[in-house]
């Protein structure tokens, strides 16, 4: 019955849109905007080179679109402005340009707000409102611009709404999946999707072979905009635990579940997260979140999308600082937990999951390069980094909560060795995990910088988890090698601790 | 052959699916060693020191260890507890000579007029032979005599031939001890399994887990319909008891308990098996999948032949 109602609604929507627009435009079924709400965004930037952390990479430039919102704001994807040096807005119809600043950026939700130096620059463009009611079966239109500034409209069909990872792979958020034959344009970076002249989403990724697009949906954009209006941007709440379905009758019995109710089995609670503070335990069965009951696979019935992963209730539908009620069963006994939702920043990880706009830390001691292990560093091995990067580091990253449950620390690595007089015979070492320096525990690059101030009998003693276990460095020799390092390797500063 | 005498056994390297077109030859010292070893009709395999070492070519490192600048000595990094040097040597010891052959700082020694890497001295010896080391420990010279033996944890990372793999099948779940042959067969990308393999020796994982028991496969049956997600997990406990070997696991399943709660390493939900259900499925699984034996706990040779470890280079 429910399904029939949904189909009926879709039909109704299509019907309405056709009656309004059929006369003017017969080739596309989706709605076209009456006025232009787009402009071009040109970005020049430079990322950091994690293999040579003292320098930046070659500059890049990207050309994209921005969606004009009310109050002189322009919405783009965060990917576009990552590591930017200069952002410029360009009017498509006139070519007029103006510098812009990045007001708020959220790399996890992949959204950013820009503002032109002078808001008058946007005069004549019609700000987009949000269409937050898109559901499976709806048609939406992707907007692109021709070189001439003319609008290209491509019709697409929403085929699925699900909760997925975004590019930085931190958190899972609501995503629309569309079937759409998107055309290539040189400014396809941020492609807005509209429905009934309202902003329904932004392009997240597109696969030209299968013609499938994932889009950041309007509810995620609305969440971001509401947060961005606060004096301090807090970010989407972090879930902080893994779960397992409860379909297995033997696991249900073990967990004290009688009957055939819903709920998910909680595993691997990340230390320091909101759910841990609220008292959630491994083995608890979460049966409901707020007023929504979970089924045995962890889905709830969403008013718009019907069956959807419960993660949506903890990321997109709530805000950091909100209280969420978890109904749980602990060994069969019903309980309730109040969780004060929080956002976990990349700094709060032992091995930070991503880093943008930020120079990597490093410390060079007589040719030995020390860095803090981050996933950004591991990603330097390319898209296949999980297989290609040093496997030991991949393991540390993957199981960081299990290996460092106490948190509040970093993992310092000896990433590589630059040949100088003092490192003769050390050339085979690299990708080592530093445990101690001069007898002191090293839990951050700052610890290391402090420890090397106290050499023992003229030597810095570096201890590593892996062979060779101990690397002694002659302090006088290390100092003597400093000019060589600066000149031969073009390293202007031998450390960056921020 | 040369002048009617054997000078080596030739073979060709094989990289994945193409032959390399380069022939290698097993030289006479290796052949002679093999022939000597099997004189007693038993192959004892290669003995090993069971340690890792690094070269000592950095001047500061030499001064730090109290060594003169004479190009001699290597430093001990990790000593494998299960090996013959497990109790005798420790990290930071400097090995100066082996059986009175001076060890150069690049880890080479002169043996029968040739420069060979230090372990070669040991590889020509047999189980029970002794090796003499002159070492420097905390700047003090010492002489050690060590009786050589095989280092069993290395077997886990080596290929085995002509032996039946060990396993336990219970409720259609196949449990196998982690080994090189197993990884080759399963090609798992599971990061934990890979780590336990790579660091089995260096992180001395074998001390807690002489067998790293992996749930490798599931023979589908109504009793295990929901257990697919547990594949590639490593068994930690059964009913609260630590499982260190495959025998432990076989014994645990033989106990008359109502259910078996199998905890895996690294959290995640326990795998729960109801004994009655498993028992009722037993015949069904045996016949459907033609399971001849539900377990094989001993790595017995297929036949009584001498089983030789291959020494070809892995390419």
Coordinates of N, CA, C and O in Angstrom, one line a residue, chain B residues 32-44 126 306:
Chain B
X32 N 75.5 -31.3 -1.3 CA 76.2 -32.1 -0.3 C 75.6 -32.1 1.1 O 75.5 -33.1 1.7
X33 N 75.1 -30.9 1.4 CA 74.5 -30.7 2.7 C 73.2 -31.6 2.8 O 73.0 -32.3 3.8
X34 N 72.5 -31.6 1.7 CA 71.2 -32.4 1.7 C 71.5 -33.9 1.8 O 70.9 -34.6 2.6
X35 N 72.6 -34.3 1.1 CA 72.9 -35.7 1.1 C 73.4 -36.2 2.5 O 73.1 -37.2 3.0
X36 N 74.2 -35.3 3.1 CA 74.7 -35.6 4.5 C 73.5 -35.6 5.5 O 73.4 -36.5 6.3
X37 N 72.6 -34.7 5.3 CA 71.5 -34.6 6.3 C 70.6 -35.9 6.2 O 70.2 -36.4 7.3
X38 N 70.4 -36.4 5.0 CA 69.5 -37.6 4.9 C 70.2 -38.9 5.1 O 69.6 -40.0 4.9
X39 N 71.5 -38.9 5.5 CA 72.2 -40.1 5.7 C 71.5 -41.0 6.7 O 71.5 -42.2 6.7
X40 N 70.9 -40.3 7.7 CA 70.2 -41.1 8.8 C 68.7 -41.4 8.4 O 67.9 -41.6 9.2
X41 N 68.4 -41.2 7.1 CA 67.1 -41.5 6.6 C 66.0 -40.5 7.1 O 64.8 -40.8 7.2
X42 N 66.5 -39.4 7.6 CA 65.5 -38.4 8.1 C 66.1 -37.0 7.7 O 67.3 -36.7 7.8
X43 N 65.1 -36.2 7.2 CA 65.6 -34.9 6.8 C 65.2 -33.9 7.9 O 64.1 -33.8 8.3
X44 N 66.3 -33.3 8.4 CA 66.1 -32.4 9.6 C 65.8 -30.9 9.2 O 65.6 -30.1 10.0
X126 N 74.4 -28.7 10.6 CA 73.2 -29.6 10.8 C 72.7 -29.4 12.3 O 73.4 -28.9 13.1
X306 N 61.1 -39.2 2.0 CA 61.8 -38.1 2.6 C 61.2 -36.9 2.0 O 61.1 -36.7 0.7

